[in-house]
Amino acid sequence: PTIHVLDIWKAAAPSIDLLAPDIYLPEFMETAAAFHRPDNPLFVPETAFRPSYASYVLPDLAEFNGLGFSPFGIDFAVGTDGKLNPAGQALAENYKLLEPLLPMIVKYQNTGKLFSIIQGVDDANVIHLGHELAAVASYSRGPGFIPAVQEAYTEPRAGGIIIELAPDEYIVAGSGFRVDFRNLQGPARSPEF
């Protein structure tokens, strides 16, 4: 089902638990947001198997409380030399990052306490955390991600996840970026590290 007929599917087939998008478009975030609805949990069974798409697993699980994320063609992640290709390596790095965090991610899904950081996707690199606090990301990986040429972009992007344990107490995990916390109003304060 595409977003244009999602409501038709919901009306005509109410017994289907979820409708899942295949996302190959540069507008991954917009498509995921459109499918993430109270009557439709997000599950991404198929997406582009490119290094630049690997970090989309982070907002899938964080902002969209996703049930799963799977690039198409993962069976081609290993080259003839037995080593992971760039897309396989980028995906493996993200899955390795998330593996020990999964119990905590599941615990905090649907609470508004999970946030993702993805190079080239964040609105001006500022992640609003609530409590009048923001995380400001600066990236150290690659020349930068240009969404307009996403199809040609072959490098993995910096990315990570932020989990709010309590006001001013966060877990930040990822690679290729640095986060500075900024108070949006009132006196300066820092979360615990």
Backbone as a chain_set.jsonl record, in Angstrom:
{"seq": "PTIHVLDIWKAAAPSIDLLAPDIYLPEFMETAAAFHRPDNPLFVPETAFRPSYASYVLPDLAEFNGLGFSPFGIDFAVGTDGKLNPAGQALAENYKLLEPLLPMIVKYQNTGKLFSIIQGVDDANVIHLGHELAAVASYSRGPGFIPAVQEAYTEPRAGGIIIELAPDEYIVAGSGFRVDFRNLQGPARSPEF", "coords": {"N": [[0.824, -1.194, 0.0], [0.477, 2.221, -0.753], [0.992, 5.577, 0.502], [-1.026, 7.121, -0.534], [-3.262, 5.516, -0.704], [-3.642, 4.525, 1.779], [-5.695, 5.105, 3.682], [-7.862, 3.995, 2.369], [-7.216, 1.273, 2.411], [-7.309, 0.91, 5.197], [-10.025, 1.321, 5.692], [-11.274, -0.61, 4.061], [-10.112, -3.035, 4.719], [-10.157, -3.774, 7.611], [-9.219, -5.752, 9.339], [-6.549, -6.143, 8.964], [-3.541, -5.809, 10.614], [-1.348, -4.007, 10.349], [-0.061, -1.756, 7.915], [2.609, -1.677, 5.772], [5.337, 0.28, 4.6], [7.441, 0.156, 1.694], [10.427, 1.729, 1.471], [12.165, 3.591, -0.628], [12.659, 6.079, -1.423], [14.178, 9.375, -1.301], [12.828, 10.764, 0.653], [12.622, 9.472, 3.214], [12.072, 9.948, 5.977], [9.702, 11.468, 5.887], [7.942, 9.671, 4.685], [7.968, 7.554, 6.553], [6.861, 8.925, 8.736], [4.282, 9.4, 7.776], [3.19, 6.829, 7.678], [3.285, 6.073, 10.298], [0.963, 5.975, 12.559], [-1.761, 6.291, 14.92], [-3.462, 4.142, 14.365], [-1.834, 2.479, 12.965], [1.016, 0.926, 13.392], [4.505, 1.524, 12.773], [6.365, -0.378, 10.515], [9.13, -1.218, 8.702], [9.615, -3.117, 6.169], [11.168, -3.181, 3.961], [13.744, -1.397, 2.489], [16.077, 0.82, 0.86], [19.197, -0.691, 0.22], [21.721, 0.722, 0.983], [24.687, 2.418, 2.067], [24.036, 4.993, 3.005], [21.401, 4.776, 3.853], [21.385, 3.161, 6.075], [21.391, 4.286, 8.661], [18.772, 4.994, 9.082], [17.444, 3.178, 10.633], [17.575, 4.135, 13.184], [15.769, 6.48, 13.666], [13.506, 5.014, 13.018], [13.149, 3.213, 15.164], [13.223, 5.01, 17.302], [11.905, 7.848, 17.121], [9.621, 7.007, 15.674], [8.739, 4.753, 16.938], [9.084, 2.181, 15.895], [8.491, -1.196, 14.729], [10.257, -2.737, 13.338], [12.977, -2.958, 10.914], [14.284, -3.349, 7.76], [16.597, -3.603, 5.274], [16.393, -4.113, 1.72], [17.789, -6.864, -0.006], [19.739, -7.797, 1.722], [21.02, -10.179, 1.721], [23.082, -9.873, 0.012], [25.086, -8.629, 1.364], [27.605, -9.533, 1.935], [30.623, -9.747, 0.277], [32.349, -11.464, -2.456], [34.782, -11.954, -1.374], [34.281, -12.588, 1.208], [33.959, -10.562, 3.004], [32.158, -7.852, 4.552], [30.312, -5.668, 2.475], [30.257, -2.066, 1.75], [27.562, -1.192, 2.323], [26.602, -3.315, 3.877], [28.423, -3.192, 5.994], [27.837, -0.654, 7.11], [25.196, -1.069, 7.987], [25.609, -3.202, 9.784], [27.148, -1.899, 11.736], [25.264, -0.104, 12.816], [23.306, -1.905, 13.796], [24.865, -3.28, 15.656], [25.404, -1.23, 17.453], [22.81, -0.795, 18.432], [22.032, -3.241, 19.571], [22.727, -3.824, 22.45], [21.146, -1.882, 23.548], [18.503, -2.4, 22.996], [16.572, -3.549, 24.926], [16.163, -1.294, 26.559], [15.315, 0.569, 24.669], [12.88, -0.558, 23.858], [11.54, -0.344, 26.287], [11.268, 2.448, 26.497], [9.921, 3.214, 24.209], [7.153, 4.867, 22.687], [6.94, 6.808, 24.661], [7.951, 9.283, 24.195], [10.561, 9.753, 24.827], [12.707, 8.981, 23.327], [15.126, 9.718, 20.905], [16.565, 10.446, 17.729], [19.67, 10.881, 15.983], [20.794, 11.912, 12.956], [23.001, 12.43, 10.41], [22.48, 15.026, 8.19], [19.729, 14.869, 8.298], [18.555, 15.842, 10.607], [16.821, 18.681, 11.811], [18.432, 21.462, 11.248], [20.434, 20.409, 12.804], [19.634, 20.323, 15.431], [18.184, 18.829, 18.168], [15.267, 18.738, 19.8], [14.696, 18.144, 23.095], [12.765, 18.397, 25.017], [11.752, 19.624, 28.277], [12.789, 22.103, 27.953], [15.296, 21.832, 26.816], [17.909, 21.179, 24.523], [19.663, 19.084, 22.22], [22.551, 19.608, 20.458], [23.919, 18.686, 17.527], [27.081, 18.07, 16.081], [28.928, 17.097, 13.298], [31.458, 14.702, 12.555], [32.062, 12.95, 10.616], [32.726, 12.257, 7.266], [32.077, 14.364, 4.321], [29.714, 15.614, 4.697], [26.192, 15.35, 4.39], [24.107, 15.526, 1.651], [20.892, 15.968, 1.054], [19.581, 16.352, -1.441], [21.023, 14.974, -3.314], [20.846, 12.333, -2.579], [20.522, 9.787, -3.758], [22.904, 9.457, -5.089], [24.703, 9.465, -3.091], [27.039, 7.652, -1.372], [28.318, 7.096, 0.984], [28.364, 6.043, 4.443], [26.355, 7.604, 6.976], [26.865, 9.715, 9.812], [25.422, 8.879, 12.935], [23.082, 8.341, 15.651], [21.538, 7.616, 18.842], [19.445, 8.982, 21.348], [18.48, 8.532, 24.643], [16.197, 9.417, 27.013], [16.47, 9.195, 30.366], [15.713, 10.464, 32.669], [14.681, 13.824, 33.53], [17.332, 15.831, 32.52], [19.058, 13.642, 32.464], [20.587, 11.479, 30.361], [21.166, 8.913, 27.898], [23.506, 8.679, 25.399], [24.308, 7.34, 22.347], [26.287, 6.316, 19.619], [27.98, 7.168, 16.519], [30.423, 9.251, 14.874], [29.675, 11.848, 15.467], [29.239, 14.676, 17.641], [27.688, 15.749, 20.62], [26.309, 18.586, 22.049], [24.697, 19.865, 24.839], [22.118, 22.192, 25.209], [20.528, 24.724, 27.027], [17.345, 25.953, 26.45], [15.931, 28.018, 27.571], [16.177, 30.159, 30.449], [18.571, 29.664, 33.188], [21.852, 28.337, 32.474], [22.393, 24.818, 32.226], [23.452, 21.422, 32.624], [22.999, 18.102, 31.451], [23.407, 14.945, 33.208], [26.38, 13.023, 32.77]], "CA": [[0.0, 0.0, 0.0], [1.166, 3.508, -0.725], [0.339, 6.526, 1.389], [-2.215, 7.654, -1.197], [-4.403, 4.611, -0.522], [-3.598, 3.974, 3.139], [-7.015, 5.204, 4.297], [-8.741, 3.025, 1.699], [-6.872, -0.028, 2.996], [-7.8, 0.874, 6.578], [-11.485, 1.204, 5.663], [-11.725, -1.816, 3.363], [-9.499, -4.241, 5.292], [-9.894, -3.417, 9.013], [-8.588, -6.845, 10.085], [-5.098, -6.106, 8.781], [-2.975, -5.122, 11.781], [-0.53, -2.877, 9.948], [0.313, -1.608, 6.506], [4.025, -1.339, 5.847], [5.872, 0.874, 3.381], [8.787, -0.051, 1.156], [10.884, 3.116, 1.346], [13.362, 3.772, -1.443], [12.71, 7.492, -1.779], [14.974, 10.211, -0.396], [11.97, 11.261, 1.719], [12.39, 8.376, 4.155], [11.462, 10.44, 7.207], [8.337, 11.886, 5.604], [7.162, 8.457, 4.44], [7.819, 6.874, 7.845], [5.919, 9.706, 9.549], [2.935, 9.225, 7.232], [2.711, 5.479, 8.008], [3.246, 5.966, 11.761], [-0.307, 6.558, 12.984], [-2.33, 5.515, 16.034], [-4.073, 2.902, 13.869], [-0.888, 1.781, 12.089], [2.405, 0.988, 13.844], [5.46, 1.52, 11.662], [7.275, -1.487, 10.253], [9.747, -0.995, 7.392], [10.111, -4.425, 5.759], [12.044, -3.069, 2.798], [14.27, -0.074, 2.173], [17.279, 0.738, 0.024], [20.383, -1.267, 0.873], [22.823, 1.633, 0.703], [25.263, 2.906, 3.323], [23.367, 6.207, 3.477], [20.094, 4.427, 4.419], [21.537, 2.304, 7.258], [21.071, 5.011, 9.896], [17.334, 5.192, 9.249], [16.952, 2.299, 11.686], [17.544, 4.901, 14.433], [14.454, 7.1, 13.866], [12.474, 3.975, 12.955], [12.924, 2.719, 16.518], [13.112, 6.095, 18.278], [10.77, 8.758, 16.918], [8.437, 6.364, 15.118], [8.401, 3.579, 17.752], [8.961, 1.123, 14.906], [8.549, -2.613, 15.082], [11.356, -3.373, 12.645], [13.625, -2.241, 9.831], [15.041, -4.324, 6.997], [16.946, -3.244, 3.896], [16.235, -5.143, 0.694], [19.034, -7.387, -0.561], [20.737, -8.0, 2.768], [21.754, -11.399, 1.39], [24.249, -9.474, -0.771], [25.924, -7.802, 2.237], [28.948, -10.094, 1.971], [31.205, -9.876, -1.046], [32.964, -12.757, -2.783], [35.956, -12.112, -0.515], [33.836, -12.941, 2.54], [33.893, -9.366, 3.845], [30.977, -7.024, 4.362], [30.447, -4.537, 1.564], [29.981, -0.83, 2.495], [26.191, -1.156, 2.843], [26.542, -4.294, 4.955], [29.2, -2.672, 7.123], [27.084, 0.437, 7.738], [24.061, -1.662, 8.683], [26.139, -3.97, 10.913], [27.548, -0.953, 12.776], [24.061, 0.388, 13.488], [22.699, -2.997, 14.553], [25.745, -3.543, 16.8], [25.144, -0.137, 18.386], [21.478, -0.928, 19.015], [21.792, -4.524, 20.246], [22.637, -3.775, 23.913], [20.165, -0.874, 23.938], [17.137, -2.796, 22.622], [15.617, -3.603, 26.055], [15.863, 0.068, 26.994], [14.532, 1.196, 23.6], [11.516, -1.086, 23.976], [10.968, 0.245, 27.504], [10.967, 3.868, 26.33], [9.104, 3.512, 23.037], [5.836, 5.454, 22.955], [6.984, 7.711, 25.811], [8.506, 10.572, 23.798], [11.885, 9.892, 25.434], [13.711, 8.462, 22.397], [15.444, 10.682, 19.853], [17.655, 9.99, 16.866], [20.568, 11.857, 15.371], [21.257, 11.405, 11.669], [23.641, 13.459, 9.606], [21.731, 15.449, 7.024], [18.292, 14.719, 8.483], [18.118, 16.671, 11.727], [16.474, 20.066, 11.502], [19.517, 22.359, 11.68], [21.253, 19.66, 13.752], [19.142, 20.569, 16.782], [17.187, 17.855, 18.579], [14.564, 19.261, 20.966], [14.51, 17.038, 24.029], [11.776, 18.707, 26.05], [12.332, 20.243, 29.471], [13.476, 23.289, 27.449], [16.671, 21.422, 26.58], [18.15, 20.686, 23.168], [20.967, 18.507, 21.896], [23.041, 20.18, 19.215], [24.865, 17.716, 16.959], [28.059, 18.469, 15.068], [29.349, 15.843, 12.691], [32.875, 14.555, 12.26], [32.226, 11.926, 9.586], [32.422, 12.57, 5.87], [31.991, 15.754, 3.902], [28.361, 16.112, 4.923], [25.179, 14.654, 3.609], [23.304, 16.456, 0.873], [19.685, 15.201, 0.713], [19.175, 16.472, -2.846], [21.75, 13.988, -4.118], [20.878, 11.132, -1.764], [20.691, 8.589, -4.57], [24.31, 9.333, -5.467], [25.518, 9.468, -1.878], [27.38, 6.256, -1.102], [28.999, 6.958, 2.266], [27.482, 5.983, 5.61], [26.211, 8.865, 7.672], [26.945, 9.693, 11.26], [24.106, 8.731, 13.535], [23.015, 7.824, 17.007], [20.26, 7.623, 19.538], [19.431, 9.582, 22.679], [17.416, 7.994, 25.483], [16.013, 10.218, 28.224], [16.176, 8.376, 31.54], [15.06, 11.4, 33.589], [15.089, 15.17, 33.114], [18.772, 16.079, 32.676], [19.844, 12.403, 32.478], [20.422, 10.89, 29.032], [22.154, 8.023, 27.296], [23.775, 9.029, 24.007], [25.13, 6.296, 21.734], [26.387, 6.448, 18.175], [29.329, 7.45, 16.04], [30.583, 10.274, 13.855], [29.093, 13.121, 15.863], [29.396, 15.16, 19.013], [26.463, 16.405, 21.073], [26.371, 19.575, 23.118], [23.362, 20.147, 25.343], [21.878, 23.628, 25.365], [19.289, 25.131, 27.657], [16.642, 26.858, 25.554], [15.488, 29.152, 28.367], [16.616, 30.154, 31.824], [20.001, 29.526, 33.441], [22.533, 27.196, 31.842], [22.461, 23.586, 32.985], [23.944, 20.306, 31.836], [22.549, 16.786, 31.903], [24.452, 14.097, 33.78], [27.077, 12.152, 31.823]], "C": [[0.87, 1.26, 0.0], [0.371, 4.465, 0.15], [-0.954, 7.06, 0.785], [-3.456, 6.788, -1.001], [-4.442, 4.002, 0.884], [-4.973, 4.014, 3.804], [-8.021, 4.244, 3.662], [-8.486, 1.627, 2.252], [-7.446, -0.145, 4.409], [-9.319, 0.683, 6.613], [-11.938, -0.14, 5.095], [-11.189, -3.109, 3.978], [-9.155, -4.0, 6.762], [-9.243, -4.527, 9.833], [-7.079, -6.887, 9.916], [-4.498, -5.248, 9.894], [-2.126, -3.912, 11.414], [-0.266, -2.919, 8.46], [1.713, -1.032, 6.503], [4.543, -0.783, 4.524], [7.221, 0.285, 2.985], [9.292, 1.358, 0.87], [12.22, 3.166, 0.623], [13.57, 5.236, -1.798], [13.631, 8.258, -0.839], [14.154, 10.725, 0.79], [11.622, 10.148, 2.708], [11.619, 8.86, 5.372], [9.995, 10.825, 6.993], [7.43, 10.666, 5.392], [6.923, 7.7, 5.741], [6.803, 7.599, 8.719], [4.484, 9.507, 9.074], [2.352, 7.857, 7.592], [2.617, 5.25, 9.515], [2.017, 6.724, 12.264], [-0.847, 5.746, 14.157], [-2.952, 4.191, 15.591], [-3.12, 2.089, 12.992], [0.539, 1.91, 12.619], [3.352, 0.884, 12.653], [6.295, 0.242, 11.661], [7.813, -1.257, 8.842], [10.363, -2.318, 6.946], [11.11, -4.346, 4.613], [12.437, -1.609, 2.597], [15.554, -0.26, 1.381], [18.45, 0.185, 0.831], [21.603, -0.48, 0.423], [23.397, 2.099, 2.031], [24.517, 4.117, 3.882], [21.997, 5.94, 4.083], [20.217, 3.677, 5.749], [21.137, 2.999, 8.551], [19.588, 5.249, 10.091], [16.72, 4.23, 10.257], [16.802, 3.079, 12.994], [16.219, 5.642, 14.629], [13.314, 6.095, 13.778], [12.136, 3.519, 14.368], [12.656, 3.828, 17.521], [11.858, 6.935, 18.052], [9.493, 8.053, 16.489], [8.03, 5.093, 15.861], [8.217, 2.334, 16.892], [9.091, -0.276, 15.458], [9.717, -3.32, 14.423], [11.81, -2.576, 11.446], [14.484, -3.239, 9.073], [15.333, -3.827, 5.586], [16.746, -4.426, 2.953], [17.607, -5.582, 0.209], [20.114, -7.619, 0.465], [21.56, -9.263, 2.517], [22.972, -11.095, 0.52], [25.208, -8.614, 0.047], [27.368, -8.275, 2.274], [29.439, -10.287, 0.544], [31.818, -11.249, -1.267], [34.207, -13.013, -1.948], [35.588, -12.466, 0.927], [33.72, -11.763, 3.494], [32.61, -8.594, 3.547], [31.26, -5.913, 3.355], [30.09, -3.265, 2.337], [28.565, -0.755, 3.07], [26.038, -2.125, 4.01], [27.282, -3.828, 6.195], [28.441, -1.575, 7.855], [25.905, -0.106, 8.539], [24.533, -2.429, 9.924], [26.554, -3.046, 12.058], [26.333, -0.424, 13.536], [23.398, -0.7, 14.318], [23.538, -3.333, 15.788], [25.557, -2.475, 17.877], [23.839, -0.369, 19.146], [21.285, -2.18, 19.861], [21.737, -4.416, 21.774], [21.583, -2.784, 24.42], [18.72, -1.301, 23.707], [16.174, -2.922, 23.806], [15.209, -2.202, 26.536], [15.023, 0.804, 25.943], [13.088, 0.738, 23.683], [10.814, -0.464, 25.189], [10.501, 1.677, 27.27], [10.212, 4.203, 25.048], [7.737, 4.0, 23.486], [5.792, 6.322, 24.202], [7.452, 9.111, 25.424], [9.898, 10.812, 24.35], [13.006, 9.3, 24.588], [13.875, 9.466, 21.26], [16.569, 10.113, 18.997], [18.436, 11.179, 16.336], [21.025, 11.226, 14.068], [21.801, 12.574, 10.86], [22.805, 13.764, 8.37], [20.231, 15.351, 7.159], [17.784, 15.648, 9.577], [17.856, 18.093, 11.273], [17.532, 20.98, 12.101], [20.38, 21.732, 12.771], [20.85, 19.873, 15.203], [18.017, 19.578, 17.082], [16.548, 18.387, 19.859], [14.173, 18.11, 21.874], [13.375, 17.259, 25.014], [12.492, 19.306, 27.242], [13.149, 21.471, 29.091], [14.976, 23.046, 27.258], [16.785, 20.888, 25.158], [19.534, 20.068, 23.09], [21.363, 19.068, 20.534], [24.146, 19.268, 18.701], [25.808, 18.415, 15.988], [28.726, 17.181, 14.596], [30.823, 15.846, 12.346], [33.126, 13.55, 11.147], [31.867, 12.495, 8.222], [32.291, 14.052, 5.577], [30.629, 16.37, 4.175], [27.405, 15.428, 3.981], [24.297, 15.674, 2.932], [22.054, 15.715, 0.419], [19.32, 15.248, -0.762], [19.88, 15.449, -3.735], [21.852, 12.657, -3.383], [21.116, 9.878, -2.594], [22.15, 8.367, -4.948], [25.228, 9.219, -4.256], [25.79, 8.039, -1.448], [28.052, 6.036, 0.251], [27.986, 6.789, 3.402], [27.451, 7.343, 6.296], [26.397, 8.669, 9.164], [25.542, 9.562, 11.82], [24.176, 8.157, 14.936], [21.626, 7.941, 17.575], [20.461, 8.263, 20.902], [18.233, 9.003, 23.424], [17.352, 8.845, 26.75], [15.604, 9.299, 29.36], [15.401, 9.174, 32.576], [15.404, 12.79, 33.082], [16.561, 15.386, 33.471], [19.607, 14.809, 32.815], [19.546, 11.628, 31.202], [21.506, 9.875, 28.741], [22.277, 8.467, 25.846], [24.709, 7.962, 23.456], [25.14, 6.508, 20.229], [27.814, 6.709, 17.763], [29.29, 8.551, 14.989], [29.978, 11.621, 14.207], [29.469, 13.452, 17.304], [28.105, 15.863, 19.374], [26.803, 17.368, 22.194], [24.938, 19.862, 23.543], [23.242, 21.638, 25.613], [20.527, 23.84, 26.038], [18.605, 26.146, 26.75], [16.121, 28.094, 26.267], [16.076, 29.042, 29.77], [18.11, 29.96, 31.97], [20.585, 28.277, 32.764], [22.52, 25.99, 32.787], [22.923, 22.484, 32.071], [23.34, 19.01, 32.349], [23.727, 16.0, 32.467], [25.071, 13.242, 32.683], [27.609, 10.953, 32.545]], "O": [[1.886, 1.322, 0.692], [-0.779, 4.197, 0.497], [-1.879, 7.414, 1.515], [-4.58, 7.277, -1.12], [-5.2, 3.065, 1.135], [-5.373, 3.034, 4.433], [-8.92, 3.742, 4.336], [-9.427, 0.884, 2.529], [-8.004, -1.18, 4.772], [-9.835, -0.036, 7.468], [-12.887, -0.738, 5.601], [-11.769, -4.174, 3.768], [-7.979, -4.018, 7.125], [-8.755, -4.26, 10.931], [-6.397, -7.599, 10.653], [-4.902, -4.102, 10.091], [-2.18, -2.893, 12.102], [-0.251, -3.981, 7.837], [1.978, -0.02, 7.152], [4.229, -1.31, 3.456], [8.041, -0.042, 3.843], [8.665, 2.102, 0.116], [13.264, 2.829, 1.182], [14.575, 5.583, -2.418], [13.844, 7.837, 0.298], [14.721, 11.083, 1.822], [10.448, 9.919, 2.999], [10.622, 8.251, 5.759], [9.147, 10.534, 7.836], [6.293, 10.639, 5.863], [5.807, 7.253, 6.005], [5.975, 6.961, 9.371], [3.566, 9.452, 9.893], [1.143, 7.739, 7.791], [1.937, 4.325, 9.957], [2.03, 7.95, 12.379], [-0.419, 4.609, 14.36], [-2.967, 3.226, 16.355], [-3.535, 1.124, 12.349], [1.211, 2.9, 12.329], [3.041, 0.239, 11.652], [6.853, -0.156, 12.683], [7.038, -1.118, 7.896], [11.503, -2.617, 7.298], [11.814, -5.313, 4.324], [11.592, -0.716, 2.543], [16.055, -1.377, 1.252], [18.655, 0.559, 1.986], [22.402, -0.938, -0.394], [22.672, 2.171, 3.024], [24.38, 4.254, 5.098], [21.468, 6.81, 4.775], [19.232, 3.573, 6.48], [20.595, 2.356, 9.45], [19.176, 5.669, 11.172], [15.589, 4.44, 10.695], [15.976, 2.713, 13.831], [15.584, 5.458, 15.667], [12.266, 6.294, 14.392], [10.962, 3.446, 14.731], [11.935, 3.614, 18.496], [10.854, 6.739, 18.736], [8.4, 8.452, 16.891], [7.079, 4.423, 15.46], [7.313, 1.532, 17.128], [9.708, -0.511, 16.498], [10.136, -4.383, 14.882], [11.137, -1.644, 11.007], [15.326, -3.909, 9.671], [14.412, -3.649, 4.788], [16.91, -5.583, 3.339], [18.496, -4.748, 0.032], [21.296, -7.638, 0.121], [22.667, -9.401, 3.038], [23.81, -11.972, 0.31], [26.061, -7.936, -0.525], [28.264, -7.501, 2.61], [28.769, -10.903, -0.285], [31.806, -12.096, -0.373], [34.646, -14.156, -1.822], [36.468, -12.626, 1.773], [33.415, -11.949, 4.672], [32.054, -8.67, 2.451], [32.325, -5.295, 3.385], [29.656, -3.366, 3.484], [28.389, -0.297, 4.199], [25.413, -1.793, 5.017], [26.823, -4.043, 7.316], [28.403, -1.563, 9.086], [25.648, 0.353, 9.651], [23.928, -2.319, 10.99], [26.335, -3.372, 13.224], [26.368, -0.309, 14.761], [22.967, -0.435, 15.44], [22.989, -3.637, 16.847], [25.553, -2.781, 19.07], [23.774, -0.164, 20.358], [20.461, -2.184, 20.775], [20.762, -4.886, 22.36], [21.179, -2.841, 25.581], [17.8, -0.631, 24.177], [15.045, -2.441, 23.708], [14.049, -1.966, 26.876], [14.124, 1.571, 26.289], [12.17, 1.552, 23.588], [9.639, -0.105, 25.119], [9.457, 2.08, 27.782], [9.89, 5.369, 24.82], [7.23, 3.596, 24.532], [4.714, 6.552, 24.75], [7.363, 10.034, 26.233], [10.376, 11.946, 24.348], [14.127, 9.133, 25.069], [12.898, 9.991, 20.727], [17.424, 9.38, 19.493], [17.941, 12.303, 16.252], [21.581, 10.128, 14.069], [21.12, 13.58, 10.661], [22.466, 12.865, 7.6], [19.51, 15.713, 6.229], [16.68, 16.183, 9.468], [18.587, 18.638, 10.446], [17.534, 21.243, 13.304], [20.987, 22.444, 13.571], [21.646, 19.628, 16.11], [17.031, 19.498, 16.35], [17.212, 18.477, 20.891], [13.42, 17.218, 21.484], [13.061, 16.353, 25.785], [13.711, 19.475, 27.217], [14.083, 21.847, 29.8], [15.804, 23.923, 27.502], [15.875, 20.23, 24.654], [20.455, 20.473, 23.798], [20.59, 19.004, 19.578], [25.177, 19.096, 19.352], [25.388, 19.242, 15.179], [29.043, 16.297, 15.392], [31.37, 16.856, 11.902], [34.275, 13.318, 10.77], [30.828, 13.133, 8.055], [32.382, 14.888, 6.476], [30.426, 17.553, 3.902], [27.785, 14.984, 2.898], [23.794, 16.592, 3.58], [22.129, 14.908, -0.508], [18.794, 14.267, -1.289], [19.372, 15.103, -4.802], [22.833, 11.931, -3.545], [21.85, 8.99, -2.161], [22.588, 7.228, -5.109], [26.41, 8.907, -4.4], [24.851, 7.288, -1.185], [28.327, 4.895, 0.622], [26.881, 7.327, 3.334], [28.397, 8.126, 6.206], [26.123, 7.599, 9.707], [24.585, 10.078, 11.243], [25.179, 7.573, 15.348], [20.673, 8.311, 16.889], [21.509, 8.106, 21.529], [17.116, 8.984, 22.907], [18.342, 8.974, 27.469], [14.531, 8.696, 29.33], [14.541, 8.636, 33.274], [16.327, 12.935, 32.282], [16.971, 15.145, 34.606], [20.759, 14.885, 33.244], [18.422, 11.179, 30.977], [22.617, 9.96, 29.264], [21.275, 8.614, 25.147], [25.772, 7.706, 24.021], [24.114, 6.842, 19.637], [28.747, 6.506, 18.539], [28.283, 8.76, 14.313], [29.788, 12.456, 13.324], [29.948, 12.608, 18.06], [27.49, 16.507, 18.524], [27.489, 17.018, 23.155], [24.067, 20.076, 22.7], [24.145, 22.26, 26.173], [19.526, 23.224, 25.674], [19.24, 27.112, 26.325], [15.892, 29.12, 25.627], [16.429, 27.951, 30.218], [18.848, 30.076, 30.992], [19.881, 27.297, 32.522], [22.624, 26.144, 34.004], [22.798, 22.601, 30.852], [23.185, 18.836, 33.558], [24.888, 16.34, 32.238], [24.376, 12.788, 31.774], [28.233, 10.088, 31.93]]}, "num_chains": 1, "name": "protein.A"}
